[in-house]
CSV table of C-alpha atoms in Angstrom, one decimal:
chain,number,residue,atom,x,y,z
Z,1,MET,CA,21.1,8.6,-14.2
Z,2,SER,CA,21.0,4.8,-14.1
Z,3,CYS,CA,17.6,3.4,-14.5
Z,4,ALA,CA,18.3,-0.3,-14.2
Z,5,GLY,CA,15.2,-2.1,-12.9
Z,6,VAL,CA,13.0,1.0,-12.8
Z,7,ARG,CA,10.9,3.1,-15.1
Z,8,CYS,CA,12.6,6.3,-16.2
Z,9,SER,CA,9.7,8.2,-17.8
Z,10,PRO,CA,7.9,10.6,-15.4
Z,11,MET,CA,5.0,9.0,-13.5
Z,12,LEU,CA,2.4,10.8,-11.5
Z,13,LEU,CA,1.0,9.0,-8.5
Z,14,HIS,CA,-1.7,9.6,-6.0
Z,15,ILE,CA,-1.2,7.6,-2.9
Z,16,ASP,CA,-4.2,6.5,-0.8
Z,17,THR,CA,-2.8,5.0,2.4
Z,18,ASP,CA,-3.6,3.8,5.9
Z,19,ILE,CA,-0.1,4.9,7.1
Z,20,GLY,CA,0.6,4.6,10.8
Z,21,GLY,CA,-0.2,1.0,11.6
Z,22,ASP,CA,2.8,-1.2,10.7
Z,23,THR,CA,5.8,-0.3,8.6
Z,24,ASP,CA,4.9,-1.1,5.0
Z,25,ASP,CA,3.0,2.1,4.2
Z,26,LEU,CA,5.9,4.3,5.3
Z,27,CYS,CA,8.2,1.9,3.3
Z,28,ALA,CA,6.1,2.5,0.3
Z,29,LEU,CA,6.0,6.3,0.7
Z,30,ALA,CA,9.7,6.5,1.2
Z,31,MET,CA,10.3,4.4,-2.0
Z,32,VAL,CA,8.1,6.6,-4.1
Z,33,LEU,CA,9.8,9.7,-2.9
Z,34,GLY,CA,13.2,8.3,-3.9
Z,35,TRP,CA,12.1,6.7,-7.2
Z,36,PRO,CA,13.6,8.3,-10.3
Z,37,ASP,CA,11.2,10.6,-12.1
Z,38,ALA,CA,8.2,9.8,-9.8
Z,39,GLU,CA,5.9,12.6,-8.9
Z,40,VAL,CA,3.3,12.6,-6.2
Z,41,ALA,CA,0.1,14.5,-6.9
Z,42,ALA,CA,-1.3,14.1,-3.3
Z,43,VAL,CA,-1.6,11.7,-0.4
Z,44,THR,CA,-5.0,10.8,1.1
Z,45,THR,CA,-5.6,8.6,4.1
Z,46,ALA,CA,-8.2,5.8,4.7
Z,47,ALA,CA,-9.4,4.3,8.0
Z,48,ASP,CA,-8.1,7.5,9.6
Z,49,GLU,CA,-9.0,8.6,13.1
Z,50,ALA,CA,-9.5,12.3,13.5
Z,51,GLY,CA,-6.6,13.0,11.1
Z,52,ARG,CA,-4.0,10.9,12.9
Z,53,ARG,CA,-2.9,9.1,9.8
Z,54,ALA,CA,-2.8,12.3,7.8
Z,55,ALA,CA,-0.5,13.7,10.4
Z,56,TYR,CA,1.9,10.8,10.1
Z,57,ALA,CA,2.0,11.2,6.3
Z,58,ARG,CA,2.6,15.0,6.7
Z,59,TYR,CA,5.4,14.4,9.2
Z,60,ALA,CA,7.1,11.9,6.8
Z,61,LEU,CA,6.9,14.3,3.8
Z,62,ASP,CA,8.1,17.3,5.8
Z,63,LEU,CA,11.0,15.3,7.1
Z,64,VAL,CA,12.4,15.3,3.5
Z,65,GLY,CA,11.3,18.8,2.6
Z,66,ARG,CA,8.3,17.8,0.6
Z,67,SER,CA,5.8,20.3,1.9
Z,68,ASP,CA,4.7,20.7,-1.7
Z,69,ILE,CA,2.8,17.4,-1.6
Z,70,PRO,CA,-0.7,17.9,-0.1
Z,71,VAL,CA,-2.1,15.5,2.4
Z,72,PHE,CA,-5.8,15.0,3.1
Z,73,ALA,CA,-7.5,13.0,5.8
Z,74,GLY,CA,-10.0,10.7,4.2
Z,75,ALA,CA,-12.5,8.2,5.4
Z,76,ASP,CA,-12.6,8.1,9.2
Z,77,VAL,CA,-13.3,5.1,11.4
Z,78,ALA,CA,-16.3,7.1,12.7
Z,79,LEU,CA,-18.1,6.2,9.5
Z,80,GLY,CA,-18.6,2.8,11.0
Z,81,VAL,CA,-17.8,0.8,7.8
Z,82,TYR,CA,-14.8,-1.1,9.1
Z,83,ARG,CA,-14.9,-4.7,10.3
Z,84,GLU,CA,-12.6,-3.8,13.1
Z,85,ARG,CA,-11.2,-0.6,14.6
Z,86,PRO,CA,-7.6,-0.2,13.5
Z,87,THR,CA,-4.9,0.0,16.2
Z,88,TYR,CA,-1.7,1.8,16.4
Z,89,PRO,CA,1.7,0.9,17.8
Z,90,ASP,CA,3.3,3.0,20.6
Z,91,GLU,CA,3.9,6.4,19.1
Z,92,ALA,CA,6.8,7.2,21.4
Z,93,ARG,CA,8.8,4.3,20.1
Z,94,TYR,CA,7.9,4.6,16.4
Z,95,TRP,CA,8.0,8.4,15.9
Z,96,PRO,CA,10.8,10.7,17.2
Z,97,GLN,CA,8.3,13.3,18.5
Z,98,PRO,CA,4.5,13.6,19.2
Z,99,VAL,CA,2.6,14.0,15.9
Z,100,VAL,CA,-0.4,16.3,16.1
Z,101,PRO,CA,-3.5,15.0,14.3
Z,102,ARG,CA,-4.8,16.9,11.2
Z,103,PRO,CA,-8.6,16.3,11.1
Z,104,ALA,CA,-10.5,17.5,8.1
Z,105,PRO,CA,-13.8,16.6,6.3
Z,106,HIS,CA,-13.2,13.5,4.1
Z,107,GLU,CA,-14.8,15.3,1.2
Z,108,LEU,CA,-11.5,17.2,0.7
Z,109,ALA,CA,-9.8,13.9,0.2
Z,110,LEU,CA,-12.4,12.9,-2.4
Z,111,ASP,CA,-11.9,16.2,-4.1
Z,112,ALA,CA,-8.1,15.5,-4.3
Z,113,LEU,CA,-8.7,12.0,-5.7
Z,114,ALA,CA,-11.0,13.5,-8.4
Z,115,ARG,CA,-8.4,16.1,-9.3
Z,116,SER,CA,-5.7,13.4,-9.6
Z,117,ILE,CA,-7.8,11.2,-11.7
Z,118,GLU,CA,-8.6,14.1,-14.0
Z,119,ALA,CA,-4.9,14.9,-14.3
Z,120,GLY,CA,-4.2,11.3,-15.4
Z,121,ALA,CA,-2.4,10.2,-12.2
Z,122,THR,CA,-2.3,6.6,-11.3
Z,123,VAL,CA,-4.1,6.1,-8.0
Z,124,VAL,CA,-2.4,3.5,-5.9
Z,125,ALA,CA,-4.6,2.3,-2.9
Z,126,ILE,CA,-2.4,0.7,-0.2
Z,127,GLY,CA,-5.1,0.8,2.5
Z,128,PRO,CA,-8.8,0.0,2.6
Z,129,PHE,CA,-10.6,1.1,-0.6
Z,130,THR,CA,-13.2,3.3,1.3
Z,131,ASN,CA,-12.2,6.7,-0.2
Z,132,LEU,CA,-12.5,5.3,-3.7
Z,133,ALA,CA,-15.9,3.8,-3.0
Z,134,LEU,CA,-17.1,7.1,-1.6
Z,135,LEU,CA,-15.8,8.9,-4.7
Z,136,GLU,CA,-17.6,6.5,-7.0
Z,137,ARG,CA,-20.8,7.0,-5.0
Z,138,ARG,CA,-20.4,10.7,-5.3
Z,139,ALA,CA,-19.5,10.7,-9.0
Z,140,PRO,CA,-20.8,7.4,-10.6
Z,141,GLY,CA,-18.5,6.2,-13.4
Z,142,ILE,CA,-15.4,8.1,-12.4
Z,143,LEU,CA,-13.5,4.9,-11.6
Z,144,ARG,CA,-14.2,3.2,-14.9
Z,145,SER,CA,-11.5,5.1,-16.8
Z,146,ALA,CA,-9.2,5.8,-13.8
Z,147,ASN,CA,-5.8,4.3,-13.6
Z,148,LEU,CA,-6.0,2.2,-10.4
Z,149,VAL,CA,-3.5,0.0,-8.8
Z,150,LEU,CA,-5.0,-1.8,-5.7
Z,151,MET,CA,-3.0,-3.6,-3.1
Z,152,GLY,CA,-5.2,-6.6,-2.3
Z,153,GLY,CA,-6.7,-9.7,-3.7
Z,154,SER,CA,-6.5,-13.4,-3.2
Z,155,VAL,CA,-7.2,-15.2,-6.5
Z,156,PHE,CA,-4.6,-18.0,-6.8
Z,157,PRO,CA,-3.1,-20.0,-3.9
Z,158,ILE,CA,0.0,-18.8,-2.1
Z,159,ARG,CA,3.1,-20.7,-3.3
Z,160,LYS,CA,4.7,-23.4,-1.1
Z,161,GLY,CA,7.3,-22.0,1.3
Z,162,TYR,CA,5.1,-19.1,2.4
Z,163,PRO,CA,2.3,-18.7,5.0
Z,164,ALA,CA,-0.8,-20.5,3.8
Z,165,TRP,CA,-3.1,-17.6,4.4
Z,166,GLY,CA,-6.7,-17.6,3.1
Z,167,ASN,CA,-8.5,-14.6,1.7
Z,168,GLU,CA,-9.6,-13.7,5.2
Z,169,TRP,CA,-6.1,-12.4,5.7
Z,170,ASP,CA,-6.5,-9.9,2.9
Z,171,TYR,CA,-6.8,-6.9,5.1
Z,172,ASN,CA,-7.3,-4.0,2.7
Z,173,ILE,CA,-10.3,-5.8,1.1
Z,174,GLN,CA,-11.8,-7.7,4.0
Z,175,VAL,CA,-11.7,-4.8,6.5
Z,176,ASP,CA,-14.3,-2.9,4.4
Z,177,VAL,CA,-15.9,-5.5,2.2
Z,178,GLU,CA,-18.7,-3.3,0.9
Z,179,SER,CA,-16.3,-0.6,-0.4
Z,180,ALA,CA,-13.9,-3.2,-1.8
Z,181,LYS,CA,-16.7,-4.9,-3.8
Z,182,ALA,CA,-18.0,-1.5,-5.1
Z,183,VAL,CA,-14.6,-0.4,-6.3
Z,184,LEU,CA,-13.7,-3.7,-7.9
Z,185,GLU,CA,-16.9,-3.8,-9.8
Z,186,ALA,CA,-16.8,-0.1,-10.9
Z,187,SER,CA,-13.2,-0.1,-12.1
Z,188,ARG,CA,-10.8,-2.0,-14.3
Z,189,PRO,CA,-7.8,-2.1,-11.9
Z,190,THR,CA,-4.4,-3.7,-11.6
Z,191,LEU,CA,-4.5,-5.9,-8.5
Z,192,VAL,CA,-1.3,-6.6,-6.6
Z,193,PRO,CA,-2.6,-9.4,-4.4
Z,194,LEU,CA,-1.6,-10.6,-1.0
Z,195,THR,CA,-0.7,-14.0,-2.6
Z,196,VAL,CA,2.2,-12.3,-4.3
Z,197,THR,CA,3.2,-9.6,-1.9
Z,198,VAL,CA,3.7,-12.3,0.8
Z,199,GLU,CA,6.9,-13.1,-1.1
Z,200,THR,CA,8.5,-9.7,-0.4
Z,201,ALA,CA,10.4,-8.8,2.7
Z,202,LEU,CA,11.8,-6.0,4.7
Z,203,ARG,CA,14.8,-7.7,6.4
Z,204,GLY,CA,17.0,-7.1,9.3
Z,205,ALA,CA,19.9,-7.0,6.8
Z,206,ASP,CA,18.4,-3.8,5.4
Z,207,LEU,CA,18.8,-1.9,8.6
Z,208,PRO,CA,22.4,-0.8,8.4
Z,209,ALA,CA,21.8,0.8,5.1
Z,210,LEU,CA,18.7,2.5,6.4
Z,211,ARG,CA,20.5,3.8,9.5
Z,212,SER,CA,23.2,5.4,7.4
Z,213,GLY,CA,20.7,6.9,5.0
Z,214,GLY,CA,18.7,10.2,5.0
Z,215,PRO,CA,16.2,11.3,7.6
Z,216,LEU,CA,13.3,9.2,6.2
Z,217,ALA,CA,15.5,6.1,5.9
Z,218,ARG,CA,16.6,6.6,9.5
Z,219,LEU,CA,12.9,6.8,10.5
Z,220,LEU,CA,12.3,3.6,8.7
Z,221,ALA,CA,15.1,1.9,10.6
Z,222,ARG,CA,13.7,3.2,13.9
Z,223,GLN,CA,10.2,1.8,13.0
Z,224,ALA,CA,11.6,-1.5,11.7
Z,225,GLU,CA,13.5,-2.1,14.9
Z,226,ALA,CA,10.4,-1.4,17.0
Z,227,PHE,CA,8.2,-3.5,14.7
Z,228,ALA,CA,10.6,-6.4,14.8
Z,229,ALA,CA,10.6,-6.4,18.6
Z,230,ASP,CA,6.8,-6.2,18.7
Z,231,GLU,CA,5.8,-8.7,16.0
Z,232,ARG,CA,8.7,-11.1,16.1
Z,233,MET,CA,8.1,-12.1,12.5
Z,234,ALA,CA,11.6,-13.6,12.1
Z,235,GLU,CA,10.8,-16.2,14.8
Z,236,ARG,CA,7.1,-16.7,13.9
Z,237,LEU,CA,7.3,-16.8,10.1
Z,238,GLY,CA,10.8,-16.3,8.7
Z,239,ARG,CA,12.4,-19.3,10.4
Z,240,THR,CA,9.4,-21.5,9.8
Z,241,HIS,CA,8.8,-20.9,6.1
Z,242,ALA,CA,11.4,-21.9,3.6
Z,243,GLY,CA,10.6,-19.1,1.2
Z,244,LEU,CA,11.0,-16.3,3.7
Z,245,PRO,CA,14.3,-14.9,5.1
Z,246,ASP,CA,15.4,-15.8,8.6
Z,247,ASP,CA,15.7,-12.1,9.4
Z,248,LEU,CA,12.1,-11.1,8.3
Z,249,VAL,CA,10.9,-7.8,9.8
Z,250,ASN,CA,7.8,-7.3,7.7
Z,251,PHE,CA,6.3,-7.9,4.3
Z,252,GLN,CA,6.5,-5.2,1.7
Z,253,HIS,CA,2.9,-5.4,0.5
Z,254,ASP,CA,2.4,-1.7,-0.1
Z,255,ALA,CA,5.8,-0.9,-1.6
Z,256,LEU,CA,5.4,-3.6,-4.2
Z,257,ALA,CA,2.0,-2.1,-5.2
Z,258,CYS,CA,3.6,1.3,-5.6
Z,259,ALA,CA,6.5,-0.2,-7.6
Z,260,VAL,CA,3.9,-1.7,-10.0
Z,261,ALA,CA,2.1,1.6,-10.2
Z,262,LEU,CA,5.4,3.2,-11.2
Z,263,GLY,CA,5.9,0.8,-14.0
Z,264,TRP,CA,8.6,-1.4,-12.5
Z,265,ASP,CA,9.0,-4.4,-14.7
Z,266,GLY,CA,10.0,-7.1,-12.2
Z,267,VAL,CA,6.5,-8.6,-12.0
Z,268,GLU,CA,4.4,-10.9,-14.2
Z,269,VAL,CA,1.0,-9.7,-15.0
Z,270,ARG,CA,-2.0,-11.6,-16.4
Z,271,GLU,CA,-5.2,-10.4,-17.9
Z,272,VAL,CA,-8.0,-12.3,-16.1
Z,273,ARG,CA,-11.7,-12.0,-15.6
Z,274,LEU,CA,-13.0,-12.1,-12.0
Z,275,ARG,CA,-16.4,-12.4,-10.4
Z,276,TYR,CA,-16.9,-11.0,-6.9
Z,277,SER,CA,-19.1,-12.4,-4.2
Z,278,VAL,CA,-19.6,-11.9,-0.5
Z,279,GLU,CA,-19.8,-15.2,1.4
Z,280,GLY,CA,-19.9,-15.4,5.2
Z,281,GLY,CA,-19.0,-11.7,5.4
Z,282,PHE,CA,-15.8,-12.1,3.3
Z,283,LEU,CA,-15.2,-11.0,-0.3
Z,284,HIS,CA,-14.2,-13.8,-2.7
Z,285,GLU,CA,-12.6,-13.1,-6.1
Z,286,ARG,CA,-12.8,-16.0,-8.6
Z,287,GLU,CA,-12.0,-16.4,-12.2
Z,288,ALA,CA,-15.1,-16.6,-14.4
Z,289,ALA,CA,-15.6,-16.3,-18.2
Z,290,ASP,CA,-18.3,-13.7,-17.6
Z,291,GLY,CA,-16.3,-11.8,-15.0
Z,292,LEU,CA,-14.9,-8.3,-15.1
Z,293,PRO,CA,-11.5,-7.7,-16.6
Z,294,VAL,CA,-8.5,-7.2,-14.2
Z,295,ARG,CA,-4.8,-7.0,-14.7
Z,296,LEU,CA,-3.5,-9.3,-12.0
Z,297,VAL,CA,0.1,-9.5,-10.7
Z,298,THR,CA,0.9,-13.2,-10.5
Z,299,ALA,CA,4.7,-13.3,-9.7
Z,300,VAL,CA,7.5,-11.0,-8.5
Z,301,ASP,CA,11.3,-11.1,-8.8
Z,302,THR,CA,11.8,-10.8,-5.1
Z,303,ALA,CA,15.6,-10.2,-5.2
Z,304,ALA,CA,15.3,-7.5,-7.8
Z,305,PHE,CA,12.5,-5.8,-5.9
Z,306,ALA,CA,14.4,-5.8,-2.7
Z,307,ASP,CA,17.3,-4.1,-4.5
Z,308,ALA,CA,15.1,-1.5,-6.2
Z,309,TRP,CA,13.4,-0.7,-2.9
Z,310,LEU,CA,16.6,-0.3,-0.9
Z,311,ARG,CA,18.2,1.9,-3.6
Z,312,ALA,CA,15.2,4.1,-3.8
Z,313,VAL,CA,14.8,4.7,0.0
Z,314,THR,CA,18.5,5.4,0.5
Z,315,ARG,CA,19.1,7.7,-2.5
């Protein structure tokens, strides 16, 4: 087996996701399933709505015969903790058939997270951090020694050539500020911030390879085509920012976070200390000598990542 650009030693992941909104959660899940020697302990969903996201995750896993990976519906929008109620694209265009929701008490998702942490899995949160905050509230101190990789953060400015987004664009953190602050202060995580993930891209040029791939790759192609038509990122962003490709479909925020969790070495990581404060309803993360220690991803080899991602999802 060739392992160029990826980690070959077995890696156990727990994926906490808000799959079902745009394409990047599905892109991340498909990549992990195709990554050499990666194992998935469980999948939990955040910002779910009566098990709708859990059903999407279950459908994707079953599509490639991974009924062995359990899926648990986690924190629901009915909890009332989210800044805004998440929306979904047209299911008929994004999914080949109706997907039946899988509602369940969110405590089952917390149980699964606790088991994964006890087993030494790396928990990668690619949605709001609500489940992790609920787990910390239930079992104080459990996150301190957990291996956490969190997709989110806005510490240093975005580089020129990319959208000049402020931290209010940092969805995973800002949609549930209270949970984000609680998790960041209770853990010692690796942050994969928006300011770096904005340099990644799912491209129109990727679609031919996806269309000729397996069932999950073909589902990615279907969703990418629908998302490109809905969001028109190529016109709005790709062709107006020098750092982005002209055929931009979407950013690969979540896939990059999962690659970092899997030990991919195409990123630069700095040890920093951060202080967290809520100002005007938004969470701010700032360097401070008396801050809490964090491993912060500060740069990515975008070409190498694009290659590693496409190879994984089309294996």
